[in-house]
Structures are given as structure tokens and as C-alpha cells.
PDB file of C-alpha atoms in Angstrom:
ATOM      1  CA  MET H 709      22.044   6.294  -7.985  1.00 95.00           C
ATOM      2  CA  SER H 710      22.832   2.599  -7.617  1.00 94.00           C
ATOM      3  CA  MET H 711      19.946   0.949  -5.769  1.00 93.00           C
ATOM      4  CA  GLY H 712      18.258   4.349  -5.826  1.00 95.00           C
ATOM      5  CA  GLY H 713      18.416   4.209  -9.633  1.00 96.00           C
ATOM      6  CA  VAL H 714      16.605   0.879  -9.523  1.00 97.00           C
ATOM      7  CA  VAL H 715      13.986   2.323  -7.180  1.00 96.00           C
ATOM      8  CA  ALA H 716      13.559   5.417  -9.389  1.00 97.00           C
ATOM      9  CA  GLY H 717      12.780   3.219 -12.394  1.00 97.00           C
ATOM     10  CA  ILE H 718      10.161   1.291 -10.423  1.00 97.00           C
ATOM     11  CA  VAL H 719       8.616   4.399  -8.851  1.00 97.00           C
ATOM     12  CA  ALA H 720       8.350   6.057 -12.279  1.00 97.00           C
ATOM     13  CA  ALA H 721       6.275   3.080 -13.437  1.00 97.00           C
ATOM     14  CA  GLU H 722       4.069   2.979 -10.361  1.00 97.00           C
ATOM     15  CA  GLU H 723       3.440   6.655  -9.581  1.00 96.00           C
ATOM     16  CA  PRO H 724       1.336   8.783 -11.950  1.00 93.00           C
ATOM     17  CA  GLY H 725       2.618  12.178 -12.967  1.00 93.00           C
ATOM     18  CA  ILE H 726       6.318  11.413 -13.360  1.00 96.00           C
ATOM     19  CA  ARG H 727       7.202  12.960 -16.705  1.00 96.00           C
ATOM     20  CA  ALA H 728      10.827  11.832 -17.067  1.00 97.00           C
ATOM     21  CA  ALA H 729      13.293   9.589 -15.227  1.00 98.00           C
ATOM     22  CA  CYS H 730      17.080   9.570 -15.095  1.00 98.00           C
ATOM     23  CA  LEU H 731      18.772   6.517 -13.589  1.00 98.00           C
ATOM     24  CA  TRP H 732      22.387   6.808 -12.455  1.00 98.00           C
ATOM     25  CA  SER H 733      24.365   3.549 -12.369  1.00 97.00           C
ATOM     26  CA  PRO H 734      21.257   1.487 -11.594  1.00 97.00           C
ATOM     27  CA  ALA H 735      22.261  -1.593  -9.602  1.00 95.00           C
ATOM     28  CA  ALA H 736      19.896  -3.928 -11.431  1.00 96.00           C
ATOM     29  CA  VAL H 737      22.423  -6.668 -10.675  1.00 95.00           C
ATOM     30  CA  ALA H 738      21.494  -6.649  -6.964  1.00 93.00           C
ATOM     31  CA  PRO H 739      18.541  -9.089  -7.102  1.00 94.00           C
ATOM     32  CA  PHE H 740      20.620 -11.540  -9.121  1.00 94.00           C
ATOM     33  CA  GLU H 741      23.585 -11.347  -6.744  1.00 93.00           C
ATOM     34  CA  VAL H 742      21.510 -11.382  -3.570  1.00 93.00           C
ATOM     35  CA  GLY H 743      19.422 -14.254  -4.951  1.00 93.00           C
ATOM     36  CA  ALA H 744      22.657 -16.198  -5.386  1.00 94.00           C
ATOM     37  CA  GLY H 745      23.577 -15.442  -1.746  1.00 93.00           C
ATOM     38  CA  PHE H 746      26.247 -12.833  -2.330  1.00 92.00           C
ATOM     39  CA  LEU H 747      26.623  -9.085  -2.463  1.00 89.00           C
ATOM     40  CA  LYS H 748      29.821  -7.511  -3.762  1.00 85.00           C
ATOM     41  CA  GLY H 749      31.498 -10.900  -3.404  1.00 85.00           C
ATOM     42  CA  ARG H 750      30.553 -11.370   0.255  1.00 89.00           C
ATOM     43  CA  ASP H 751      28.564 -14.332   1.575  1.00 93.00           C
ATOM     44  CA  ILE H 752      25.249 -12.928   2.806  1.00 94.00           C
ATOM     45  CA  GLY H 753      24.089 -16.149   4.483  1.00 92.00           C
ATOM     46  CA  ALA H 754      27.195 -16.538   6.618  1.00 92.00           C
ATOM     47  CA  GLU H 755      26.986 -12.972   7.851  1.00 92.00           C
ATOM     48  CA  LEU H 756      23.232 -13.214   8.535  1.00 94.00           C
ATOM     49  CA  LYS H 757      23.844 -16.361  10.557  1.00 93.00           C
ATOM     50  CA  GLU H 758      26.697 -14.795  12.520  1.00 94.00           C
ATOM     51  CA  LYS H 759      25.237 -11.300  13.151  1.00 94.00           C
ATOM     52  CA  GLY H 760      21.536 -11.580  12.372  1.00 94.00           C
ATOM     53  CA  TYR H 761      21.951  -8.955   9.648  1.00 94.00           C
ATOM     54  CA  PHE H 762      24.138  -8.253   6.640  1.00 93.00           C
ATOM     55  CA  ASP H 763      26.333  -5.133   6.761  1.00 93.00           C
ATOM     56  CA  ALA H 764      25.914  -3.510   3.346  1.00 88.00           C
ATOM     57  CA  ASP H 765      28.280  -0.546   3.393  1.00 84.00           C
ATOM     58  CA  SER H 766      27.216   0.411   6.927  1.00 91.00           C
ATOM     59  CA  HIS H 767      23.515  -0.237   6.245  1.00 89.00           C
ATOM     60  CA  ARG H 768      21.884  -3.073   8.168  1.00 92.00           C
ATOM     61  CA  MET H 769      20.158  -5.517   5.795  1.00 92.00           C
ATOM     62  CA  SER H 770      17.712  -7.743   7.633  1.00 94.00           C
ATOM     63  CA  PRO H 771      16.879 -11.254   6.408  1.00 94.00           C
ATOM     64  CA  ALA H 772      13.495  -9.862   5.246  1.00 94.00           C
ATOM     65  CA  LEU H 773      15.218  -7.169   3.156  1.00 93.00           C
ATOM     66  CA  VAL H 774      17.544  -9.772   1.655  1.00 93.00           C
ATOM     67  CA  ASP H 775      14.474 -11.810   0.652  1.00 94.00           C
ATOM     68  CA  ASP H 776      12.741  -8.728  -0.799  1.00 94.00           C
ATOM     69  CA  ILE H 777      15.767  -7.755  -2.895  1.00 93.00           C
ATOM     70  CA  ALA H 778      16.306 -11.337  -4.094  1.00 94.00           C
ATOM     71  CA  GLY H 779      12.705 -11.453  -5.342  1.00 95.00           C
ATOM     72  CA  LEU H 780      12.680  -8.003  -6.968  1.00 95.00           C
ATOM     73  CA  ASP H 781      11.773  -7.998 -10.669  1.00 96.00           C
ATOM     74  CA  VAL H 782      13.675  -4.835 -11.554  1.00 96.00           C
ATOM     75  CA  TYR H 783      12.978  -4.855 -15.277  1.00 97.00           C
ATOM     76  CA  GLY H 784       9.402  -6.105 -15.087  1.00 97.00           C
ATOM     77  CA  ARG H 785       8.409  -3.475 -12.547  1.00 97.00           C
ATOM     78  CA  SER H 786      10.139  -0.675 -14.492  1.00 97.00           C
ATOM     79  CA  ARG H 787       8.806  -1.699 -17.913  1.00 97.00           C
ATOM     80  CA  PRO H 788       5.326  -0.054 -17.678  1.00 97.00           C
ATOM     81  CA  TYR H 789       6.827   3.438 -17.555  1.00 97.00           C
ATOM     82  CA  THR H 790       6.363   5.074 -20.962  1.00 96.00           C
ATOM     83  CA  GLY H 791       7.902   8.485 -20.334  1.00 96.00           C
ATOM     84  CA  PRO H 792      11.442   9.359 -21.397  1.00 97.00           C
ATOM     85  CA  VAL H 793      14.256   7.597 -19.529  1.00 98.00           C
ATOM     86  CA  ARG H 794      17.975   8.290 -19.585  1.00 98.00           C
ATOM     87  CA  ILE H 795      20.281   5.745 -18.003  1.00 98.00           C
ATOM     88  CA  ILE H 796      23.776   7.045 -17.313  1.00 98.00           C
ATOM     89  CA  HIS H 797      26.385   4.434 -16.519  1.00 98.00           C
ATOM     90  CA  GLY H 798      30.172   4.303 -16.353  1.00 97.00           C
ATOM     91  CA  ASP H 799      32.031   1.743 -18.420  1.00 97.00           C
ATOM     92  CA  ARG H 800      34.326   1.010 -15.455  1.00 97.00           C
ATOM     93  CA  ASP H 801      31.542   0.270 -12.959  1.00 97.00           C
ATOM     94  CA  ASP H 802      32.778  -2.677 -10.891  1.00 94.00           C
ATOM     95  CA  ILE H 803      29.653  -2.835  -8.692  1.00 93.00           C
ATOM     96  CA  ALA H 804      26.821  -2.772 -11.250  1.00 95.00           C
ATOM     97  CA  PRO H 805      28.071  -4.159 -14.562  1.00 95.00           C
ATOM     98  CA  LEU H 806      27.168  -2.172 -17.665  1.00 97.00           C
ATOM     99  CA  SER H 807      25.450  -5.232 -19.153  1.00 97.00           C
ATOM    100  CA  TYR H 808      22.662  -4.893 -16.564  1.00 96.00           C
ATOM    101  CA  ALA H 809      22.101  -1.259 -17.552  1.00 97.00           C
ATOM    102  CA  ARG H 810      21.919  -2.315 -21.222  1.00 97.00           C
ATOM    103  CA  ARG H 811      19.147  -4.784 -20.340  1.00 97.00           C
ATOM    104  CA  TYR H 812      16.831  -1.925 -19.464  1.00 97.00           C
ATOM    105  CA  LEU H 813      16.750  -1.019 -23.163  1.00 97.00           C
ATOM    106  CA  ASP H 814      15.258  -4.437 -23.940  1.00 95.00           C
ATOM    107  CA  HIS H 815      12.452  -3.906 -21.433  1.00 96.00           C
ATOM    108  CA  TYR H 816      11.398  -0.331 -22.100  1.00 96.00           C
ATOM    109  CA  THR H 817       9.366   0.362 -25.252  1.00 91.00           C
ATOM    110  CA  GLY H 818      11.823   2.549 -27.124  1.00 94.00           C
ATOM    111  CA  ASN H 819      11.527   5.372 -24.599  1.00 96.00           C
ATOM    112  CA  ALA H 820      14.921   4.784 -22.953  1.00 97.00           C
ATOM    113  CA  GLU H 821      18.440   5.780 -23.893  1.00 97.00           C
ATOM    114  CA  LEU H 822      21.734   4.676 -22.387  1.00 98.00           C
ATOM    115  CA  GLU H 823      24.639   7.067 -22.042  1.00 98.00           C
ATOM    116  CA  VAL H 824      27.908   5.324 -21.265  1.00 98.00           C
ATOM    117  CA  ILE H 825      30.625   7.493 -19.731  1.00 97.00           C
ATOM    118  CA  GLU H 826      34.110   6.314 -20.549  1.00 97.00           C
ATOM    119  CA  GLY H 827      36.318   5.705 -17.533  1.00 97.00           C
ATOM    120  CA  ALA H 828      33.608   6.338 -14.924  1.00 97.00           C
ATOM    121  CA  GLY H 829      33.121   3.926 -12.047  1.00 96.00           C
ATOM    122  CA  HIS H 830      30.088   3.199  -9.913  1.00 96.00           C
ATOM    123  CA  ALA H 831      30.596   6.087  -7.476  1.00 94.00           C
ATOM    124  CA  TRP H 832      31.351   8.779 -10.085  1.00 96.00           C
ATOM    125  CA  SER H 833      34.377   9.591  -7.945  1.00 95.00           C
ATOM    126  CA  THR H 834      36.219  12.125 -10.067  1.00 97.00           C
ATOM    127  CA  VAL H 835      35.250  15.740 -10.604  1.00 98.00           C
ATOM    128  CA  PRO H 836      35.132  15.397 -14.432  1.00 97.00           C
ATOM    129  CA  HIS H 837      32.942  12.276 -14.275  1.00 97.00           C
ATOM    130  CA  ARG H 838      30.596  13.731 -11.655  1.00 97.00           C
ATOM    131  CA  THR H 839      30.375  16.987 -13.633  1.00 97.00           C
ATOM    132  CA  ARG H 840      29.514  15.098 -16.828  1.00 97.00           C
ATOM    133  CA  LEU H 841      26.865  13.087 -14.946  1.00 98.00           C
ATOM    134  CA  HIS H 842      25.237  16.234 -13.580  1.00 98.00           C
ATOM    135  CA  ARG H 843      25.364  18.124 -16.879  1.00 98.00           C
ATOM    136  CA  SER H 844      23.911  15.205 -18.810  1.00 98.00           C
ATOM    137  CA  THR H 845      21.110  14.849 -16.265  1.00 98.00           C
ATOM    138  CA  LEU H 846      20.305  18.554 -16.340  1.00 97.00           C
ATOM    139  CA  ARG H 847      20.343  18.635 -20.150  1.00 97.00           C
ATOM    140  CA  PHE H 848      18.034  15.584 -20.288  1.00 97.00           C
ATOM    141  CA  PHE H 849      15.469  17.071 -17.905  1.00 97.00           C
ATOM    142  CA  ARG H 850      15.563  20.461 -19.611  1.00 96.00           C
ATOM    143  CA  GLU H 851      15.056  18.891 -23.042  1.00 94.00           C
ATOM    144  CA  ARG H 852      12.236  16.629 -21.867  1.00 93.00           C
ATOM    145  CA  LEU H 853      10.453  18.810 -19.337  1.00 92.00           C
ATOM    146  CA  GLU H 854      10.709  22.351 -20.647  1.00 83.00           C
ATOM    147  CA  THR H 855       8.875  21.335 -23.809  1.00 67.00           C
ATOM    148  CA  CYS H 856       6.004  20.393 -21.485  1.00 58.00           C
ATOM    149  CA  ALA H 857       6.020  23.714 -19.605  1.00 53.00           C
ATOM    150  CA  ALA H 858       2.765  25.119 -18.342  1.00 49.00           C
ATOM    151  CA  PRO H 859       0.808  27.348 -20.744  1.00 49.00           C
ATOM    152  CA  GLY H 860       1.970  30.939 -20.569  1.00 49.00           C
ATOM    153  CA  SER H 861       5.390  30.071 -19.156  1.00 44.00           C
ATOM    154  CA  SER H 862       8.554  30.497 -21.141  1.00 46.00           C
ATOM    155  CA  PRO H 863      11.286  27.882 -20.944  1.00 44.00           C
ATOM    156  CA  ARG H 864      14.692  29.067 -19.814  1.00 46.00           C
ATOM    157  CA  ALA H 865      17.655  28.586 -22.068  1.00 45.00           C
ATOM    158  CA  PRO H 866      20.170  26.059 -20.742  1.00 45.00           C
ATOM    159  CA  ALA H 867      23.038  27.647 -18.836  1.00 47.00           C
ATOM    160  CA  GLU H 868      26.412  27.388 -20.484  1.00 44.00           C
ATOM    161  CA  PRO H 869      28.987  25.288 -18.587  1.00 46.00           C
TER     162      PRO H 869
END
């Protein structure tokens, strides 16, 4: 989720054997924001100068990490993955704008789909939104992975909600 969604897309492209990837609210906006010197509207440079690190939601971002994120080619590094990808994103995400999630579709080779959840924010902070996120993810993996089950195994039927 969030930066983890970005990392999952990159890892799927770089690690053999990953058969499907589901990205939750990928924060593909981060390199663009950090490259401009801001994160969530806060001035990274001023805080680095004052403290020697940037406090990103209680996580210490060093100047080296800031540089790494600013130079990260999210879409280019994710693009080589050819397995199925589902991107699930809320239309009320005020941290990672939906437009950045849509850009993934331009970089994958027809193997990605975007599911937009109406009313959901970045943190999936309501029970109905979180439930929909989990059910969609489970359905995606079952559909994509059970068809590739090992010989002799029988796929399980999806559980009813």
C-alpha cells in the first residue's frame, strides 16, 4: 500500500517467479513531489537542514533516501513486468492522486487493470472500503493464480462474503 504499492510494482518486474501483483493506492507521486522538494505539502529541504532528517509520518528520511526517492523511475522500473496487475485506488485519495495510478496503465503492456473505489481515501479508513479492498484483492489473486495451480491440485471455490 502507498509506497509499498510502488515497491511491489518494481519488485514484480525485477524478481522472477512473481505470477501476479496487486498494488493498493500506489504512491507513484512521491518521486515527483520529493524531486520538487516537498512531501505532503511540507518543505523537505528546510526540515533536513534543521534536523538532519525529514520526519515522514514518524519515519526518519535521510538526505540519501530523499535523493533515492527523487530519482526513482516508478513507471520505467515497473514496466517490464508482464504478469497480471490490479491497481486498486480510491477516488478520494488526497495523498496519491488517482491520475498517477492511471499512468501505470500507459506503461504496462495491457496486463494491468485499474479498479477505482468510489469514496475511498488513501488509508482505506472505513470498514466498507477496507472490506472492498480486501475482497477485490482476494478475488484477483484467486482468479489469476488458481488457474495456474500445480498439476493434480484442485482449486478451491471462492468463499462467499
